[in-house]
PDB file of C-alpha atoms in Angstrom:
ATOM      1  CA  MET Z   1       2.130  -5.782  22.897  1.00  0.00           C
ATOM      2  CA  THR Z   2      -1.094  -4.996  20.999  1.00  0.00           C
ATOM      3  CA  THR Z   3      -0.742  -1.796  19.001  1.00  0.00           C
ATOM      4  CA  PRO Z   4      -3.483   0.888  18.835  1.00  0.00           C
ATOM      5  CA  ASN Z   5      -4.147   0.026  15.182  1.00  0.00           C
ATOM      6  CA  ARG Z   6      -4.686  -3.626  15.989  1.00  0.00           C
ATOM      7  CA  ARG Z   7      -6.880  -2.755  18.978  1.00  0.00           C
ATOM      8  CA  SER Z   8      -9.032  -0.660  16.686  1.00  0.00           C
ATOM      9  CA  PHE Z   9      -9.511  -3.631  14.359  1.00  0.00           C
ATOM     10  CA  LEU Z  10     -10.148  -6.181  17.071  1.00  0.00           C
ATOM     11  CA  LYS Z  11     -12.692  -3.962  18.798  1.00  0.00           C
ATOM     12  CA  PHE Z  12     -15.193  -5.293  16.293  1.00  0.00           C
ATOM     13  CA  ALA Z  13     -14.341  -8.939  16.957  1.00  0.00           C
ATOM     14  CA  GLY Z  14     -17.303 -11.282  17.361  1.00  0.00           C
ATOM     15  CA  ALA Z  15     -19.890  -8.773  16.165  1.00  0.00           C
ATOM     16  CA  GLY Z  16     -21.739 -11.416  14.189  1.00  0.00           C
ATOM     17  CA  ALA Z  17     -21.278 -10.258  10.616  1.00  0.00           C
ATOM     18  CA  GLY Z  18     -22.315 -12.609   7.823  1.00  0.00           C
ATOM     19  CA  ALA Z  19     -19.751 -15.066   6.545  1.00  0.00           C
ATOM     20  CA  MET Z  20     -17.993 -14.737   3.227  1.00  0.00           C
ATOM     21  CA  THR Z  21     -15.178 -16.848   1.894  1.00  0.00           C
ATOM     22  CA  LEU Z  22     -12.717 -15.990  -0.861  1.00  0.00           C
ATOM     23  CA  GLY Z  23     -10.981 -19.277  -1.517  1.00  0.00           C
ATOM     24  CA  GLY Z  24      -8.322 -17.598  -3.627  1.00  0.00           C
ATOM     25  CA  LEU Z  25      -7.410 -14.269  -5.072  1.00  0.00           C
ATOM     26  CA  SER Z  26     -10.078 -13.210  -7.598  1.00  0.00           C
ATOM     27  CA  LEU Z  27      -9.428  -9.766  -8.951  1.00  0.00           C
ATOM     28  CA  PRO Z  28     -12.882  -9.391 -10.570  1.00  0.00           C
ATOM     29  CA  ALA Z  29     -14.592 -10.438  -7.321  1.00  0.00           C
ATOM     30  CA  LEU Z  30     -12.547  -8.006  -5.301  1.00  0.00           C
ATOM     31  CA  ALA Z  31     -13.492  -5.157  -7.622  1.00  0.00           C
ATOM     32  CA  ALA Z  32     -17.246  -5.718  -7.367  1.00  0.00           C
ATOM     33  CA  THR Z  33     -18.121  -3.314  -4.556  1.00  0.00           C
ATOM     34  CA  SER Z  34     -20.371  -0.275  -4.541  1.00  0.00           C
ATOM     35  CA  VAL Z  35     -21.984   2.260  -2.231  1.00  0.00           C
ATOM     36  CA  SER Z  36     -25.422   0.828  -3.017  1.00  0.00           C
ATOM     37  CA  THR Z  37     -24.523  -2.664  -1.823  1.00  0.00           C
ATOM     38  CA  LYS Z  38     -23.169  -1.895   1.665  1.00  0.00           C
ATOM     39  CA  SER Z  39     -23.309  -5.016   3.799  1.00  0.00           C
ATOM     40  CA  ALA Z  40     -21.331  -7.117   6.253  1.00  0.00           C
ATOM     41  CA  ALA Z  41     -20.336  -9.349   3.310  1.00  0.00           C
ATOM     42  CA  GLN Z  42     -19.080  -6.399   1.330  1.00  0.00           C
ATOM     43  CA  ASP Z  43     -17.064  -5.186   4.309  1.00  0.00           C
ATOM     44  CA  LEU Z  44     -15.295  -8.544   4.230  1.00  0.00           C
ATOM     45  CA  VAL Z  45     -14.570  -8.153   0.528  1.00  0.00           C
ATOM     46  CA  ILE Z  46     -13.068  -4.736   1.200  1.00  0.00           C
ATOM     47  CA  LEU Z  47     -10.997  -6.092   4.111  1.00  0.00           C
ATOM     48  CA  ASN Z  48      -9.655  -8.892   1.877  1.00  0.00           C
ATOM     49  CA  TYR Z  49      -8.835  -6.293  -0.786  1.00  0.00           C
ATOM     50  CA  ALA Z  50      -6.918  -4.294   1.820  1.00  0.00           C
ATOM     51  CA  LEU Z  51      -5.221  -7.479   2.983  1.00  0.00           C
ATOM     52  CA  THR Z  52      -4.071  -8.196  -0.573  1.00  0.00           C
ATOM     53  CA  LEU Z  53      -2.460  -4.762  -0.783  1.00  0.00           C
ATOM     54  CA  GLU Z  54      -0.836  -5.169   2.607  1.00  0.00           C
ATOM     55  CA  TYR Z  55       0.581  -8.539   1.517  1.00  0.00           C
ATOM     56  CA  LEU Z  56       2.242  -6.735  -1.378  1.00  0.00           C
ATOM     57  CA  GLU Z  57       3.675  -3.946   0.787  1.00  0.00           C
ATOM     58  CA  ALA Z  58       4.834  -6.299   3.547  1.00  0.00           C
ATOM     59  CA  GLU Z  59       6.603  -8.617   1.103  1.00  0.00           C
ATOM     60  CA  PHE Z  60       8.276  -5.665  -0.594  1.00  0.00           C
ATOM     61  CA  TYR Z  61       9.656  -4.196   2.618  1.00  0.00           C
ATOM     62  CA  ASN Z  62      10.599  -7.645   3.998  1.00  0.00           C
ATOM     63  CA  ALA Z  63      12.811  -8.097   0.925  1.00  0.00           C
ATOM     64  CA  PHE Z  64      14.826  -5.023   1.983  1.00  0.00           C
ATOM     65  CA  THR Z  65      15.260  -5.748   5.670  1.00  0.00           C
ATOM     66  CA  GLY Z  66      16.617  -8.500   7.915  1.00  0.00           C
ATOM     67  CA  SER Z  67      17.515 -11.545   5.852  1.00  0.00           C
ATOM     68  CA  GLY Z  68      15.587 -10.244   2.823  1.00  0.00           C
ATOM     69  CA  ALA Z  69      17.016 -10.787  -0.651  1.00  0.00           C
ATOM     70  CA  TYR Z  70      17.873  -7.090  -1.143  1.00  0.00           C
ATOM     71  CA  ALA Z  71      18.657  -6.004   2.425  1.00  0.00           C
ATOM     72  CA  SER Z  72      22.392  -5.879   1.724  1.00  0.00           C
ATOM     73  CA  ARG Z  73      21.819  -3.432  -1.156  1.00  0.00           C
ATOM     74  CA  LEU Z  74      20.756  -0.622   1.212  1.00  0.00           C
ATOM     75  CA  VAL Z  75      23.743   1.464   2.295  1.00  0.00           C
ATOM     76  CA  ASN Z  76      22.416   4.612   3.937  1.00  0.00           C
ATOM     77  CA  ALA Z  77      21.659   4.042   7.634  1.00  0.00           C
ATOM     78  CA  ARG Z  78      18.508   6.149   7.560  1.00  0.00           C
ATOM     79  CA  VAL Z  79      17.192   4.237   4.505  1.00  0.00           C
ATOM     80  CA  ARG Z  80      17.826   0.932   6.272  1.00  0.00           C
ATOM     81  CA  GLU Z  81      16.003   2.268   9.319  1.00  0.00           C
ATOM     82  CA  TYR Z  82      13.031   3.290   7.160  1.00  0.00           C
ATOM     83  CA  ALA Z  83      12.942  -0.142   5.545  1.00  0.00           C
ATOM     84  CA  ALA Z  84      12.812  -1.829   8.944  1.00  0.00           C
ATOM     85  CA  GLU Z  85      10.176   0.540  10.304  1.00  0.00           C
ATOM     86  CA  LEU Z  86       7.944   0.193   7.304  1.00  0.00           C
ATOM     87  CA  ALA Z  87       8.317  -3.601   7.219  1.00  0.00           C
ATOM     88  CA  LEU Z  88       7.248  -3.718  10.863  1.00  0.00           C
ATOM     89  CA  HIS Z  89       4.178  -1.564  10.211  1.00  0.00           C
ATOM     90  CA  GLU Z  90       3.033  -3.488   7.145  1.00  0.00           C
ATOM     91  CA  ASN Z  91       3.446  -6.892   8.808  1.00  0.00           C
ATOM     92  CA  ILE Z  92       1.356  -5.659  11.734  1.00  0.00           C
ATOM     93  CA  HIS Z  93      -1.278  -4.466   9.253  1.00  0.00           C
ATOM     94  CA  VAL Z  94      -1.370  -7.951   7.643  1.00  0.00           C
ATOM     95  CA  LYS Z  95      -1.858  -9.667  10.996  1.00  0.00           C
ATOM     96  CA  ALA Z  96      -4.498  -7.167  12.119  1.00  0.00           C
ATOM     97  CA  LEU Z  97      -6.514  -7.560   8.900  1.00  0.00           C
ATOM     98  CA  GLN Z  98      -6.306 -11.349   9.052  1.00  0.00           C
ATOM     99  CA  ASP Z  99      -7.502 -11.351  12.676  1.00  0.00           C
ATOM    100  CA  THR Z 100     -10.307  -8.965  11.905  1.00  0.00           C
ATOM    101  CA  ILE Z 101     -11.572 -10.960   8.928  1.00  0.00           C
ATOM    102  CA  ARG Z 102     -11.609 -14.129  11.053  1.00  0.00           C
ATOM    103  CA  SER Z 103     -13.399 -12.323  13.877  1.00  0.00           C
ATOM    104  CA  LEU Z 104     -16.153 -11.420  11.393  1.00  0.00           C
ATOM    105  CA  ASN Z 105     -16.568 -15.082  10.425  1.00  0.00           C
ATOM    106  CA  GLY Z 106     -14.737 -14.548   7.168  1.00  0.00           C
ATOM    107  CA  THR Z 107     -11.725 -16.224   5.605  1.00  0.00           C
ATOM    108  CA  PRO Z 108      -8.615 -14.151   4.918  1.00  0.00           C
ATOM    109  CA  VAL Z 109      -7.631 -14.339   1.277  1.00  0.00           C
ATOM    110  CA  ALA Z 110      -4.406 -16.310   0.809  1.00  0.00           C
ATOM    111  CA  LYS Z 111      -1.259 -14.390   0.030  1.00  0.00           C
ATOM    112  CA  PRO Z 112      -0.837 -14.495  -3.729  1.00  0.00           C
ATOM    113  CA  ASN Z 113       2.322 -15.428  -5.574  1.00  0.00           C
ATOM    114  CA  ILE Z 114       4.018 -12.044  -5.732  1.00  0.00           C
ATOM    115  CA  ASP Z 115       6.730 -11.262  -8.302  1.00  0.00           C
ATOM    116  CA  PHE Z 116       8.420  -7.834  -8.110  1.00  0.00           C
ATOM    117  CA  SER Z 117      10.564  -8.455 -11.221  1.00  0.00           C
ATOM    118  CA  PRO Z 118       8.469  -6.071 -13.392  1.00  0.00           C
ATOM    119  CA  LEU Z 119       9.551  -3.257 -11.069  1.00  0.00           C
ATOM    120  CA  LEU Z 120      13.160  -4.383 -11.081  1.00  0.00           C
ATOM    121  CA  THR Z 121      13.597  -4.662 -14.842  1.00  0.00           C
ATOM    122  CA  ASN Z 122      14.401  -1.922 -17.359  1.00  0.00           C
ATOM    123  CA  SER Z 123      12.337  -1.551 -20.528  1.00  0.00           C
ATOM    124  CA  ASP Z 124      15.148  -3.208 -22.513  1.00  0.00           C
ATOM    125  CA  GLY Z 125      14.975  -6.277 -20.273  1.00  0.00           C
ATOM    126  CA  THR Z 126      18.115  -5.586 -18.257  1.00  0.00           C
ATOM    127  CA  ALA Z 127      18.043  -5.659 -14.480  1.00  0.00           C
ATOM    128  CA  LYS Z 128      17.839  -2.373 -12.613  1.00  0.00           C
ATOM    129  CA  THR Z 129      20.470  -1.520 -10.052  1.00  0.00           C
ATOM    130  CA  VAL Z 130      18.928  -2.275  -6.661  1.00  0.00           C
ATOM    131  CA  ASN Z 131      20.099   0.405  -4.220  1.00  0.00           C
ATOM    132  CA  ASP Z 132      18.862   3.057  -1.785  1.00  0.00           C
ATOM    133  CA  GLU Z 133      17.485   5.198  -4.605  1.00  0.00           C
ATOM    134  CA  LEU Z 134      15.459   2.425  -6.245  1.00  0.00           C
ATOM    135  CA  PHE Z 135      14.123   1.218  -2.920  1.00  0.00           C
ATOM    136  CA  LEU Z 136      12.855   4.687  -2.024  1.00  0.00           C
ATOM    137  CA  ALA Z 137      11.429   5.225  -5.510  1.00  0.00           C
ATOM    138  CA  LEU Z 138       9.445   1.971  -5.312  1.00  0.00           C
ATOM    139  CA  ALA Z 139       8.325   2.612  -1.726  1.00  0.00           C
ATOM    140  CA  ASN Z 140       7.271   6.029  -2.916  1.00  0.00           C
ATOM    141  CA  THR Z 141       5.006   4.303  -5.426  1.00  0.00           C
ATOM    142  CA  PHE Z 142       3.407   1.832  -3.039  1.00  0.00           C
ATOM    143  CA  GLU Z 143       2.542   4.235  -0.226  1.00  0.00           C
ATOM    144  CA  PRO Z 144       0.421   6.846  -2.060  1.00  0.00           C
ATOM    145  CA  ILE Z 145      -1.415   4.027  -3.795  1.00  0.00           C
ATOM    146  CA  GLY Z 146      -2.207   2.556  -0.350  1.00  0.00           C
ATOM    147  CA  VAL Z 147      -3.510   5.893   0.889  1.00  0.00           C
ATOM    148  CA  ARG Z 148      -5.768   6.365  -2.093  1.00  0.00           C
ATOM    149  CA  ALA Z 149      -6.903   2.727  -2.173  1.00  0.00           C
ATOM    150  CA  TYR Z 150      -8.233   2.938   1.406  1.00  0.00           C
ATOM    151  CA  LEU Z 151      -9.810   6.305   0.632  1.00  0.00           C
ATOM    152  CA  GLY Z 152     -11.538   4.815  -2.410  1.00  0.00           C
ATOM    153  CA  GLN Z 153     -13.422   2.332  -0.222  1.00  0.00           C
ATOM    154  CA  ALA Z 154     -14.392   4.680   2.637  1.00  0.00           C
ATOM    155  CA  ASP Z 155     -17.933   5.333   1.403  1.00  0.00           C
ATOM    156  CA  LYS Z 156     -18.566   1.613   0.735  1.00  0.00           C
ATOM    157  CA  ILE Z 157     -17.954   0.320   4.262  1.00  0.00           C
ATOM    158  CA  MET Z 158     -21.056  -0.379   6.314  1.00  0.00           C
ATOM    159  CA  ASN Z 159     -19.677  -0.897   9.819  1.00  0.00           C
ATOM    160  CA  GLY Z 160     -18.364   2.187  11.593  1.00  0.00           C
ATOM    161  CA  ASP Z 161     -15.700   0.312  13.555  1.00  0.00           C
ATOM    162  CA  VAL Z 162     -14.285  -1.207  10.363  1.00  0.00           C
ATOM    163  CA  LEU Z 163     -14.262   2.256   8.805  1.00  0.00           C
ATOM    164  CA  THR Z 164     -12.450   3.734  11.827  1.00  0.00           C
ATOM    165  CA  ALA Z 165      -9.864   0.960  11.710  1.00  0.00           C
ATOM    166  CA  ALA Z 166      -9.307   1.384   7.960  1.00  0.00           C
ATOM    167  CA  ALA Z 167      -8.892   5.135   8.476  1.00  0.00           C
ATOM    168  CA  SER Z 168      -6.194   4.482  11.095  1.00  0.00           C
ATOM    169  CA  ILE Z 169      -4.195   2.488   8.561  1.00  0.00           C
ATOM    170  CA  LEU Z 170      -4.792   5.116   5.881  1.00  0.00           C
ATOM    171  CA  ALA Z 171      -3.226   7.678   8.213  1.00  0.00           C
ATOM    172  CA  VAL Z 172      -0.192   5.464   8.699  1.00  0.00           C
ATOM    173  CA  GLU Z 173       0.223   5.005   4.946  1.00  0.00           C
ATOM    174  CA  ALA Z 174       0.063   8.795   4.497  1.00  0.00           C
ATOM    175  CA  ASN Z 175       2.760   9.159   7.146  1.00  0.00           C
ATOM    176  CA  HIS Z 176       4.880   6.700   5.227  1.00  0.00           C
ATOM    177  CA  ALA Z 177       4.411   8.585   1.945  1.00  0.00           C
ATOM    178  CA  SER Z 178       5.409  11.898   3.500  1.00  0.00           C
ATOM    179  CA  GLY Z 179       8.353  10.412   5.394  1.00  0.00           C
ATOM    180  CA  ILE Z 180       9.719   8.729   2.292  1.00  0.00           C
ATOM    181  CA  GLN Z 181       9.440  11.905   0.281  1.00  0.00           C
ATOM    182  CA  GLU Z 182      11.106  13.940   2.998  1.00  0.00           C
ATOM    183  CA  LEU Z 183      14.003  11.452   3.048  1.00  0.00           C
ATOM    184  CA  ARG Z 184      14.241  11.500  -0.748  1.00  0.00           C
ATOM    185  CA  THR Z 185      14.363  15.296  -0.581  1.00  0.00           C
ATOM    186  CA  GLN Z 186      17.124  15.243   2.024  1.00  0.00           C
ATOM    187  CA  LEU Z 187      19.123  12.839  -0.155  1.00  0.00           C
ATOM    188  CA  ASN Z 188      18.604  15.043  -3.253  1.00  0.00           C
ATOM    189  CA  LEU Z 189      16.590  12.322  -5.001  1.00  0.00           C
ATOM    190  CA  ASN Z 190      13.315  14.244  -5.140  1.00  0.00           C
ATOM    191  CA  LYS Z 191      13.527  16.517  -8.220  1.00  0.00           C
ATOM    192  CA  LYS Z 192      10.216  18.307  -7.601  1.00  0.00           C
ATOM    193  CA  PRO Z 193      10.053  18.865  -3.836  1.00  0.00           C
ATOM    194  CA  THR Z 194       7.424  21.622  -4.199  1.00  0.00           C
ATOM    195  CA  ARG Z 195       5.132  19.823  -6.646  1.00  0.00           C
ATOM    196  CA  GLN Z 196       1.556  19.699  -5.389  1.00  0.00           C
ATOM    197  CA  THR Z 197      -0.572  16.757  -6.470  1.00  0.00           C
ATOM    198  CA  SER Z 198      -3.555  14.850  -5.136  1.00  0.00           C
ATOM    199  CA  ARG Z 199      -2.889  11.943  -7.486  1.00  0.00           C
ATOM    200  CA  ALA Z 200       0.608  10.732  -6.569  1.00  0.00           C
ATOM    201  CA  PRO Z 201       2.265   8.645  -7.790  1.00  0.00           C
ATOM    202  CA  GLN Z 202       0.413   9.337 -11.056  1.00  0.00           C
ATOM    203  CA  SER Z 203       1.832  12.091 -13.220  1.00  0.00           C
ATOM    204  CA  ASP Z 204       0.415  15.480 -14.157  1.00  0.00           C
ATOM    205  CA  ALA Z 205       0.682  14.492 -17.815  1.00  0.00           C
ATOM    206  CA  LYS Z 206      -1.153  11.195 -17.421  1.00  0.00           C
ATOM    207  CA  PRO Z 207      -3.112  11.527 -14.168  1.00  0.00           C
ATOM    208  CA  THR Z 208      -5.379   8.524 -14.759  1.00  0.00           C
ATOM    209  CA  SER Z 209      -2.794   6.060 -16.118  1.00  0.00           C
ATOM    210  CA  THR Z 210      -2.450   2.765 -14.239  1.00  0.00           C
ATOM    211  CA  ASN Z 211       0.830   2.002 -16.000  1.00  0.00           C
ATOM    212  CA  VAL Z 212       3.716   2.376 -13.544  1.00  0.00           C
ATOM    213  CA  ALA Z 213       5.928   3.539 -16.421  1.00  0.00           C
ATOM    214  CA  ASP Z 214       3.774   6.685 -16.612  1.00  0.00           C
ATOM    215  CA  PHE Z 215       4.108   7.582 -12.927  1.00  0.00           C
ATOM    216  CA  ASP Z 216       5.988  10.573 -11.527  1.00  0.00           C
ATOM    217  CA  GLY Z 217       7.462   9.881  -8.104  1.00  0.00           C
ATOM    218  CA  ASP Z 218       8.714  13.405  -7.508  1.00  0.00           C
ATOM    219  CA  PHE Z 219       6.380  15.533  -5.409  1.00  0.00           C
ATOM    220  CA  SER Z 220       6.266  17.494  -2.163  1.00  0.00           C
ATOM    221  CA  PRO Z 221       6.400  15.632   1.173  1.00  0.00           C
ATOM    222  CA  THR Z 222       3.125  17.491   1.873  1.00  0.00           C
ATOM    223  CA  PRO Z 223       1.651  17.175  -1.587  1.00  0.00           C
ATOM    224  CA  THR Z 224      -2.034  18.016  -1.276  1.00  0.00           C
ATOM    225  CA  ASP Z 225      -4.915  19.342   0.778  1.00  0.00           C
ATOM    226  CA  PHE Z 226      -7.196  16.460  -0.331  1.00  0.00           C
ATOM    227  CA  TRP Z 227      -6.073  13.109  -1.697  1.00  0.00           C
ATOM    228  CA  ALA Z 228      -7.965  11.774  -4.742  1.00  0.00           C
ATOM    229  CA  PRO Z 229      -9.342   8.265  -4.173  1.00  0.00           C
ATOM    230  CA  LEU Z 230      -8.459   5.308  -6.375  1.00  0.00           C
ATOM    231  CA  SER Z 231     -11.121   2.727  -7.253  1.00  0.00           C
ATOM    232  CA  MET Z 232     -10.535  -0.996  -6.837  1.00  0.00           C
ATOM    233  CA  ASP Z 233     -10.399  -1.377 -10.602  1.00  0.00           C
ATOM    234  CA  GLU Z 234      -7.653   1.243 -10.858  1.00  0.00           C
ATOM    235  CA  VAL Z 235      -5.592  -0.186  -7.976  1.00  0.00           C
ATOM    236  CA  LEU Z 236      -5.901  -3.757  -9.187  1.00  0.00           C
ATOM    237  CA  ALA Z 237      -4.839  -2.665 -12.681  1.00  0.00           C
ATOM    238  CA  ILE Z 238      -1.729  -1.125 -11.139  1.00  0.00           C
ATOM    239  CA  VAL Z 239      -0.741  -4.140  -9.021  1.00  0.00           C
ATOM    240  CA  LYS Z 240      -1.920  -6.944 -11.314  1.00  0.00           C
ATOM    241  CA  PRO Z 241       1.499  -7.293 -13.066  1.00  0.00           C
ATOM    242  CA  LEU Z 242       2.980  -8.198  -9.679  1.00  0.00           C
ATOM    243  CA  ILE Z 243       0.436 -10.912  -8.889  1.00  0.00           C
ATOM    244  CA  LYS Z 244       1.179 -14.184 -10.671  1.00  0.00           C
ATOM    245  CA  SER Z 245      -1.529 -16.349  -9.065  1.00  0.00           C
TER     246      SER Z 245
END
């Protein structure tokens, strides 16, 4: 059955936007958007940027559910349920973005070669213990970045239907972020459940750092009145270590 999010995307199908093809993942090309250059072509660049982020999230959650490589490492039933729910949502987002890009005469960027090992390795080179706690901590990093990445492109989108559709996904990502933090709080994993921040997962000490090692994943499930946007350059700097080609 078609979900409301996907319907919102497909509502703009066949609207006759100009064609743009990204034959592969080009981080500099993806980062070259601005308010002053709003166009159908730029909307496609932004959609491919969003698709790249959704590829990352979907692959991460897929690894922790079903026959995924780390699915057996999750013990808590509620954590396993979250993993499955979030995997479902992110895979739907991937398909909806791909369909939308094609409907606008564009070409969806290919899924890059994704390697999560930098997130699964300690600073001394040893492997981290993959368990419920690590899964939630990493999910808690991805989701606020997704929220702020979509927000960072809101004023650069030309077409209103594309903007509405992107906003619907932003809202889902925000729901994910709050749900994960609430679960972490219930499991006594969230050490700062009252911390207010508009810049999660970035820390108060280093609020502009794009180095995951500087992040602070402990914050309130309802952390802010207004999220701070992240630019493409900032987001791509964060995720670049996970993209091998």
